Coordinates of C-alpha atoms and ligand atoms in Angstrom, one line a residue:
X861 CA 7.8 50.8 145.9
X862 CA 4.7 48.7 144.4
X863 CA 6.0 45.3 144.1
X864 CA 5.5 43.6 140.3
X865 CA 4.7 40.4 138.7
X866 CA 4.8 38.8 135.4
X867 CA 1.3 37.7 133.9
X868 CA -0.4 36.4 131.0
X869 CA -2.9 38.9 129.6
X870 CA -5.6 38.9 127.3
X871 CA -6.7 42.2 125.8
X872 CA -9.4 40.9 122.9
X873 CA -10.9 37.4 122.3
X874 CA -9.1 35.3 119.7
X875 CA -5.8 37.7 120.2
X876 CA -2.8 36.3 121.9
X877 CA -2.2 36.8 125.4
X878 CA 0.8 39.7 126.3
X879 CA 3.8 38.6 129.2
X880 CA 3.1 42.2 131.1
X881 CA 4.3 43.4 134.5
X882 CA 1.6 44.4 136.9
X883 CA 1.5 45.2 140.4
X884 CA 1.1 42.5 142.8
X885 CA -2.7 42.9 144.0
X886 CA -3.3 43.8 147.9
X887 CA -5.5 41.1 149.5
X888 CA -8.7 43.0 150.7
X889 CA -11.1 41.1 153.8
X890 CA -10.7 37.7 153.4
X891 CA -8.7 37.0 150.9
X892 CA -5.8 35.3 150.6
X893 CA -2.3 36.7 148.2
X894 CA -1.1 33.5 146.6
X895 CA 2.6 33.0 145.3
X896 CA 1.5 31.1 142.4
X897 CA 3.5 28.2 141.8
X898 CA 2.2 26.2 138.7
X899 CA -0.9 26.7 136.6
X900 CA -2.9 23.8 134.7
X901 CA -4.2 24.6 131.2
X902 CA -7.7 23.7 131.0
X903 CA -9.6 23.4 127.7
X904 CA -12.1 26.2 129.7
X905 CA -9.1 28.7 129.4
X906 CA -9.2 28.3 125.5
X907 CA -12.9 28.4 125.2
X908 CA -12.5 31.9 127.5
X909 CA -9.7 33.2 125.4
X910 CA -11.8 32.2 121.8
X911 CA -14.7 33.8 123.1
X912 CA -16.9 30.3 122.6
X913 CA -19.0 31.0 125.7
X914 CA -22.1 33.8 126.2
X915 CA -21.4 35.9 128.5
X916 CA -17.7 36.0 126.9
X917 CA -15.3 36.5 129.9
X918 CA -14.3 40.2 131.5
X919 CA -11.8 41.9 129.6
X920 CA -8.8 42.4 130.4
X921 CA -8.9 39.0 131.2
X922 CA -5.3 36.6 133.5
X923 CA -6.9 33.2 132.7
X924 CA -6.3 30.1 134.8
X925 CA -7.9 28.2 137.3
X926 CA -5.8 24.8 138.0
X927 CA -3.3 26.7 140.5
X928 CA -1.6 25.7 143.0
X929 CA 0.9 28.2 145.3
X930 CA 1.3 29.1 148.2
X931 CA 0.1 31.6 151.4
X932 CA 1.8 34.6 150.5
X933 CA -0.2 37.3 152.8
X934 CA -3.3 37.3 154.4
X935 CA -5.7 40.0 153.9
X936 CA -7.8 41.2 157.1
X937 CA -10.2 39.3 158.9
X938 CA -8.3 35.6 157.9
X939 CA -7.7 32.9 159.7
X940 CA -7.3 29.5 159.5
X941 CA -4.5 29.5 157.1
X942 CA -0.3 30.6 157.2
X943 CA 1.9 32.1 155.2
X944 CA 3.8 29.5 153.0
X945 CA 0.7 27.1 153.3
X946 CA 0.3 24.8 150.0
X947 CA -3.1 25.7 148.8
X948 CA -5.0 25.7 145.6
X949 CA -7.4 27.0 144.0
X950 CA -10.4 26.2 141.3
X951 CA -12.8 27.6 138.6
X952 CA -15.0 28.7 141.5
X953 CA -13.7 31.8 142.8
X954 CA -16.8 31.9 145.3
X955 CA -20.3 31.6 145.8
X956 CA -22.9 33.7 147.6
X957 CA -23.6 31.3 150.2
X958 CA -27.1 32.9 150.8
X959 CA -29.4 31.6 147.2
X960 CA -31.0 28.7 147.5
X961 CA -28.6 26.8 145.5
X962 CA -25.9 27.3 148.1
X963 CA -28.0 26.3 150.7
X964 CA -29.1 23.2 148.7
X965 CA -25.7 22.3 148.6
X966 CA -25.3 23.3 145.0
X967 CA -23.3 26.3 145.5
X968 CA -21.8 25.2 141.6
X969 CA -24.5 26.5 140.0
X970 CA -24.7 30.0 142.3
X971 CA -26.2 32.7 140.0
X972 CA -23.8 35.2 142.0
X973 CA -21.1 32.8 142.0
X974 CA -17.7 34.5 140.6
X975 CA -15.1 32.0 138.2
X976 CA -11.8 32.0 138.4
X977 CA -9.8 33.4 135.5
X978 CA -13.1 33.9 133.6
X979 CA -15.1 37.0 135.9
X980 CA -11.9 37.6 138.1
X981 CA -8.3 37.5 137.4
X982 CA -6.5 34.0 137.2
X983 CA -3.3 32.2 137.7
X984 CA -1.2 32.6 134.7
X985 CA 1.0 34.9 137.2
X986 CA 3.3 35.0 139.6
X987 CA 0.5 36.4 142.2
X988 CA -3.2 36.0 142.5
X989 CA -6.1 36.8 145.3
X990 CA -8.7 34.1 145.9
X991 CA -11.1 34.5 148.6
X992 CA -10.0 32.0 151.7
X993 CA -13.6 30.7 152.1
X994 CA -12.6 29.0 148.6
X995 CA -9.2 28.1 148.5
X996 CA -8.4 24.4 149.0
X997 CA -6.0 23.4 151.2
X998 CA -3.4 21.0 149.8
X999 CA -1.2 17.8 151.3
X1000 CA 1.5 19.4 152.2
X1001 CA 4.7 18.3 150.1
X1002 CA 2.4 17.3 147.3
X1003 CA 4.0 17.4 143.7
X1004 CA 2.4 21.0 142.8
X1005 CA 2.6 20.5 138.9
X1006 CA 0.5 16.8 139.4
X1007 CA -1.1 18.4 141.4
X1008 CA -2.7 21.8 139.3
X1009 CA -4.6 20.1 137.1
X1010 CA -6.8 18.1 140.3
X1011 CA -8.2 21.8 141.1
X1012 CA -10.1 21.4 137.9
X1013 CA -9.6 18.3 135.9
X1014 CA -10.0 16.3 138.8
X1015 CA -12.8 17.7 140.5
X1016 CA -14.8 18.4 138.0
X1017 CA -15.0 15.0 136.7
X1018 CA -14.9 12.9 140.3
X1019 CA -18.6 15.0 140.6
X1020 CA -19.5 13.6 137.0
X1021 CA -18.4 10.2 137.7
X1022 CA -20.6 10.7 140.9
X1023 CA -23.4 11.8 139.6
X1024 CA -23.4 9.2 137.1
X1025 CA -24.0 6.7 139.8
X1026 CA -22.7 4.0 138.7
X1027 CA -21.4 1.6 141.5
X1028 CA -18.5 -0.6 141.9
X1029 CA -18.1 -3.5 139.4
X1030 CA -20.6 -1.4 136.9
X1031 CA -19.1 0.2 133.5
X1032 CA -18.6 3.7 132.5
X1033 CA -17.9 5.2 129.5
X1034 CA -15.3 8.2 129.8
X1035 CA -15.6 9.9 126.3
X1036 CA -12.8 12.6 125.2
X1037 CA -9.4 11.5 126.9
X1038 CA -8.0 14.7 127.1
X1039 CA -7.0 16.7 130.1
X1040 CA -9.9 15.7 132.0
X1041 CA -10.6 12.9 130.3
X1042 CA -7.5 11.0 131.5
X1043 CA -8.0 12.0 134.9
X1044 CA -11.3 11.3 135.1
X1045 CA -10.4 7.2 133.8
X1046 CA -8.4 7.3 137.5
X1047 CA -11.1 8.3 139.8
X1048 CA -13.2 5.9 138.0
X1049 CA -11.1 3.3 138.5
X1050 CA -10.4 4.3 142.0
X1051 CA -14.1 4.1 143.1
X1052 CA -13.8 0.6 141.8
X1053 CA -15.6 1.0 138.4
X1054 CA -15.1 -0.9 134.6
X1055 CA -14.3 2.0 132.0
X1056 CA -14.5 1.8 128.7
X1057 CA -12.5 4.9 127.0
X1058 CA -13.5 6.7 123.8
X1059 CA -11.5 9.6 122.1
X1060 CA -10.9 10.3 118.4
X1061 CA -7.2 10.1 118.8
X1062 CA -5.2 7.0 118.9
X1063 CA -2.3 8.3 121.3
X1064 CA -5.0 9.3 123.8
X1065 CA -6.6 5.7 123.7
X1066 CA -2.9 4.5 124.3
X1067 CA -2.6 6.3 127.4
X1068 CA -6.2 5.4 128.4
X1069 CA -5.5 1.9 128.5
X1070 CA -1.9 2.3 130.2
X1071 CA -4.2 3.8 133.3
X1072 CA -6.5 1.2 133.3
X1073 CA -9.1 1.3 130.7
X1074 CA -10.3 -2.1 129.9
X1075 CA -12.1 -1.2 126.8
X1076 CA -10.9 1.6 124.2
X1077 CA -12.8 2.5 121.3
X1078 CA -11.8 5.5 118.8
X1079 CA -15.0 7.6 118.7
X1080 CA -14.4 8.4 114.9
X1081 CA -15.3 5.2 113.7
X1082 CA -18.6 4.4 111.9
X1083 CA -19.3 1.6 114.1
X1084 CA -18.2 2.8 117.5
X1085 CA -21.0 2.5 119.3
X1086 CA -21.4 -1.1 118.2
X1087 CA -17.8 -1.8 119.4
X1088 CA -18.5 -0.4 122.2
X1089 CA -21.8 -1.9 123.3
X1090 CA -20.5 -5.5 122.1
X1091 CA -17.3 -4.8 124.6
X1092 CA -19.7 -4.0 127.6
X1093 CA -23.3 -5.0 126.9
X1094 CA -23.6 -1.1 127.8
X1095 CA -22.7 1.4 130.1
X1096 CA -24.2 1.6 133.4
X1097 CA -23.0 5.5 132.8
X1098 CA -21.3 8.0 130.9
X1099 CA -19.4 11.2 131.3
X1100 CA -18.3 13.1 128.5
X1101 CA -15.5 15.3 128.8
X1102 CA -15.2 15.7 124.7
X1103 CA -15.5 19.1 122.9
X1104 CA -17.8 17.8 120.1
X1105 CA -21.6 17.4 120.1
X1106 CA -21.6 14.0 118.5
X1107 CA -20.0 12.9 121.1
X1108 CA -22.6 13.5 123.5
X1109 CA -25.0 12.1 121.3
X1110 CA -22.7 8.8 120.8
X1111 CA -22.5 8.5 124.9
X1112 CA -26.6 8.0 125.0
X1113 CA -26.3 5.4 122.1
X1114 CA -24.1 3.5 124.7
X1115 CA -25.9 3.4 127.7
X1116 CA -27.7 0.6 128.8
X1117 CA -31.0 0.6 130.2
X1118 CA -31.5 3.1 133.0
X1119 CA -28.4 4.3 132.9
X1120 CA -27.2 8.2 132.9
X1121 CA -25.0 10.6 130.3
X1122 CA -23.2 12.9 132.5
X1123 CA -22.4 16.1 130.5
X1124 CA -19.3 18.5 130.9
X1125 CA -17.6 19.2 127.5
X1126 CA -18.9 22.6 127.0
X1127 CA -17.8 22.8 123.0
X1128 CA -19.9 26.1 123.1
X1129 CA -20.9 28.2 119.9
X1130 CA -22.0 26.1 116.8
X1131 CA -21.7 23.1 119.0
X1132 CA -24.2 23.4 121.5
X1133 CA -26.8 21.1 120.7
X1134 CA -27.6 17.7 120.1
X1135 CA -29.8 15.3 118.5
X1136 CA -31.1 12.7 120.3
X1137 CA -34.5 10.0 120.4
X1138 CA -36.7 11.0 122.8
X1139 CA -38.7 7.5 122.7
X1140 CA -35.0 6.0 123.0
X1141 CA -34.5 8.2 126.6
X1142 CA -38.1 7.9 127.7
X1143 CA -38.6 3.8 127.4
X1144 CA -34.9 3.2 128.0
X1145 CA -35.5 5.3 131.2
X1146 CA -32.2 7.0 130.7
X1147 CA -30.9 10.2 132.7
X1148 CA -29.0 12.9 131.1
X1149 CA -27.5 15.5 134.0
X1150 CA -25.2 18.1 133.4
X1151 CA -22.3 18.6 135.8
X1152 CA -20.8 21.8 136.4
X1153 CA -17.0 21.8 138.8
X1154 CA -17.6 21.0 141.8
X1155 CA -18.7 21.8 145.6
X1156 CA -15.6 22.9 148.1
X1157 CA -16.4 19.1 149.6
X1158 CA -15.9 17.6 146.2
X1159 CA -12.7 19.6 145.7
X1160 CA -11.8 18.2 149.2
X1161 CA -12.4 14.9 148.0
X1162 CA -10.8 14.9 145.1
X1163 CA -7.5 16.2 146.5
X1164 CA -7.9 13.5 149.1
X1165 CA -7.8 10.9 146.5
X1166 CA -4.0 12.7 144.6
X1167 CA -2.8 12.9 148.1
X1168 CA -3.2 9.3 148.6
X1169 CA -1.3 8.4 145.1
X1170 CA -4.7 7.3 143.8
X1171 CA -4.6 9.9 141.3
X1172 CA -2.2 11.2 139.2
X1173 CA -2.2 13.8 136.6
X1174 CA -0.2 12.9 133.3
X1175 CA 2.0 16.8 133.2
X1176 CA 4.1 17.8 130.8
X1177 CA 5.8 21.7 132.4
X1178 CA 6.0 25.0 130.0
X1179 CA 7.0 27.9 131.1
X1180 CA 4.6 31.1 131.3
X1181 CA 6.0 32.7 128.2
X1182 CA 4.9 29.7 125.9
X1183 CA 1.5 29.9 126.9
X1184 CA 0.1 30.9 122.9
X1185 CA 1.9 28.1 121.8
X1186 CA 0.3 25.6 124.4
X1187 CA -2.8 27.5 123.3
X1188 CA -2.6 26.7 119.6
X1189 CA -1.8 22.7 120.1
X1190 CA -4.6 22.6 122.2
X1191 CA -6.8 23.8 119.6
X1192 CA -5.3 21.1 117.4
X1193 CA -6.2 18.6 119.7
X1194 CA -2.3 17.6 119.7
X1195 CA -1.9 17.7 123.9
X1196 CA -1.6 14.2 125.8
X1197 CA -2.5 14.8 129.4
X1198 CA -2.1 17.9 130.9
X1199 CA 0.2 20.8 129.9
X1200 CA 0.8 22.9 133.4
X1201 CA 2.7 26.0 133.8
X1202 CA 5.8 26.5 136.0
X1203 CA 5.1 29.7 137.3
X1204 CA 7.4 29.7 140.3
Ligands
NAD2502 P1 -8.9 18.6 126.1 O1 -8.7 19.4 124.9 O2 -7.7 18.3 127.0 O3 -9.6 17.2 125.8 C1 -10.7 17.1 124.9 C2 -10.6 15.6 124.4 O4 -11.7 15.4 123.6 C3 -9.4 15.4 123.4 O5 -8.6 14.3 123.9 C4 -10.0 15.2 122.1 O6 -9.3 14.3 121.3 C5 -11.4 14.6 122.5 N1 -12.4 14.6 121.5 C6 -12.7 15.5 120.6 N2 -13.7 15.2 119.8 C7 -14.1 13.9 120.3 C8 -15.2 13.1 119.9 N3 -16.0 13.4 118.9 N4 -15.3 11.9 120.6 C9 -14.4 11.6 121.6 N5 -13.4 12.4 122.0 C10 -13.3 13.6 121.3 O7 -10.0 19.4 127.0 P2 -10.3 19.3 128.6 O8 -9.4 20.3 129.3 O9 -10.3 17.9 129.0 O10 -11.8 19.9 128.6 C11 -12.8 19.2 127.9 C12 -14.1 20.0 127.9 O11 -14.6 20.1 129.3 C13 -13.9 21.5 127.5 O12 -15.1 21.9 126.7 C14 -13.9 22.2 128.8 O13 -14.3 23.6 128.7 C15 -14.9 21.4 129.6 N6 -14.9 21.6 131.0 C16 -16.1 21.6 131.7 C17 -16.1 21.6 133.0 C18 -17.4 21.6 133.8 O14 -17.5 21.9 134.9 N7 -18.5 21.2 133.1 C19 -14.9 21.8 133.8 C20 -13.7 21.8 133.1 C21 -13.7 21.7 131.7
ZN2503 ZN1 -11.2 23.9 133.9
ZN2504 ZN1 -25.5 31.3 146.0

């Protein structure tokens, strides 16, 4: 008898997802069966399910890519991992390892690569595959629902506050305090840096300053760059984590000389593009680089950091079944932290 599992499906863009039962998938060569055991919900899984994105995602479509589970089988040709291992796993489901992007080290921007709960089937159920070569291994004992939303949240912005490269003692500006947002004020202030915090939401700023912002402005105000630049002299760098193009245009009004807007909001559709000066980017020598996830080595990291309490997600648990509703306040902007589902 096939074995089942509860997951959240969606069938058409902008439709809500369906709780079906589906078989439990057999892990082919290499891959791993995971017992999921919480899911994070990433602003990515609402862009995928609102079809905001070109290429819309592959239909029918389990979204989720902040899991964390554990070993349940291993599929032929595995090794290096046990059943009941903790292990998690991230928007990139795998790379080709062969391009010249994965050789560069840049196996993020792999035009073979495969996403996670976007191309192939995510965590939003009981069961998943991922392909070993891609799984991350977790502390074991780690809180799992702290720990979901590191797999995206926390990765992807510990590479944008990297490749800001701003130092120790300099300022950044983390602009949109939202799931990754938040997390992304810890790592900053983990690798020792000033941030200044901007979000359009005054409940978001509150919990930016309880984790260490020095500086909070509310992005909606006429004169927040002002603020912000009187606050800091300017930022040294910038990542931006909001879902609203002026956004991205306020973080380049707030750098100071030479320094760099890291971009990762991907608002999509009508909001793709900006405005911005090119004689202010060309004489202020300013960078503007787009970040995309992360490597497996900066997944690594950015676990280390959670597993050594540097980190620490701000969760709030749902269960599986009230994923539309967990859906719909995110697309009224009315989530603080992270919501993560308790699959197991
Ligand atoms: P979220 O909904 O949890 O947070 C978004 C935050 O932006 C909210 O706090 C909101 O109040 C704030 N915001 C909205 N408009 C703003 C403005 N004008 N100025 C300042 N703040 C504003 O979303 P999330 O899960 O943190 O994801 C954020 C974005 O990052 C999404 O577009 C998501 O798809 C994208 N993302 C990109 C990558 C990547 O690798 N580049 C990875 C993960 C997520
Ligand atoms: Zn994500
Ligand atoms: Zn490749």
């Amino acid at each position: 008898m096939t074995q089942t599992m509860k997951a959240a499906v969606l069938h058409r863009l902008r439709a809500p997802l369906t709780i079906e039962d589906l078989p439990v998938p057999a892990p082919g060569p290499g891959d791993l069966l995971i017992k999921v055991t919480a899911c994070g919900v990433c602003h990515s899984d609402l862009h995928a399910v609102d079809g905001d994105w070109t290429p819309p995602p592959v239909l029918p479509l389990i979204p989720g890519h902040e899991v964390v589970g554990t070993v349940a089988r291993l599929g032929p040709g595995v090794s290096g991992f046990a059943e009941g291992e903790e292990v998690g796993v991230p928007w990139m489901f795998s790379a080709c390892g062969r391009c010249e992007f994965c050789l560069a080290g840049m196996e993020t921007v792999c035009p073979a690569g495969e996403a996670t709960g976007y191309t192939r089937p995510g965590g939003y159920a009981e069961y998943m595959l991922a392909p070993a070569a891609f799984v991350g291994k977790l502390a074991p004992g780690a809180d799992p629902y702290a720990m979901a939303p590191i797999l995206c949240a926390g990765v992807t912005t510990y590479r944008g506050l990297k490749r800001s490269m701003a130092r120790p003692g300099q300022w950044v500006a983390v602009i949109g305090i939202g799931g990754l947002g938040h997390i992304a004020v810890q790592y900053a202030r983990a690798m020792g840096l000033r941030v200044a915090a901007v979000d359009v939401a005054e409940d978001k700023l509150a919990l930016a300053r309880a984790l260490g912002a020095e500086v909070t402005v509310n992005g909606a105000q006429a004169d927040a760059v002002a603020a912000l630049r009187t606050a800091t002299g300017g930022v040294h760098g910038a990542v931006v984590t909001a879902v609203a193009p002026r956004a991205f245009e306020q973080a380049l009004l707030m750098l100071r000389l030479g320094g760099a807007a890291v971009y990762i909001g991907l608002p999509g559709g009508k909001g793709d593009e900006i405005r911005a000066s090119l004689a202010a980017i060309i004489n202020g020598e300013l960078t503007i680089r787009g970040s995309n996830v992360g490597t497996r080595q900066d997944l690594n990291e950015a676990i280390a950091f959670a597993a050594n309490g540097l980190v620490k997600a701000t969760v709030r648990t749902e269960p599986l079944s009230a994923i539309n509703t967990v859906l719909d306040e995110m697309r009224r902007g009315a989530i603080v932290g992270r919501v993560v589902l308790k699959i197991a």
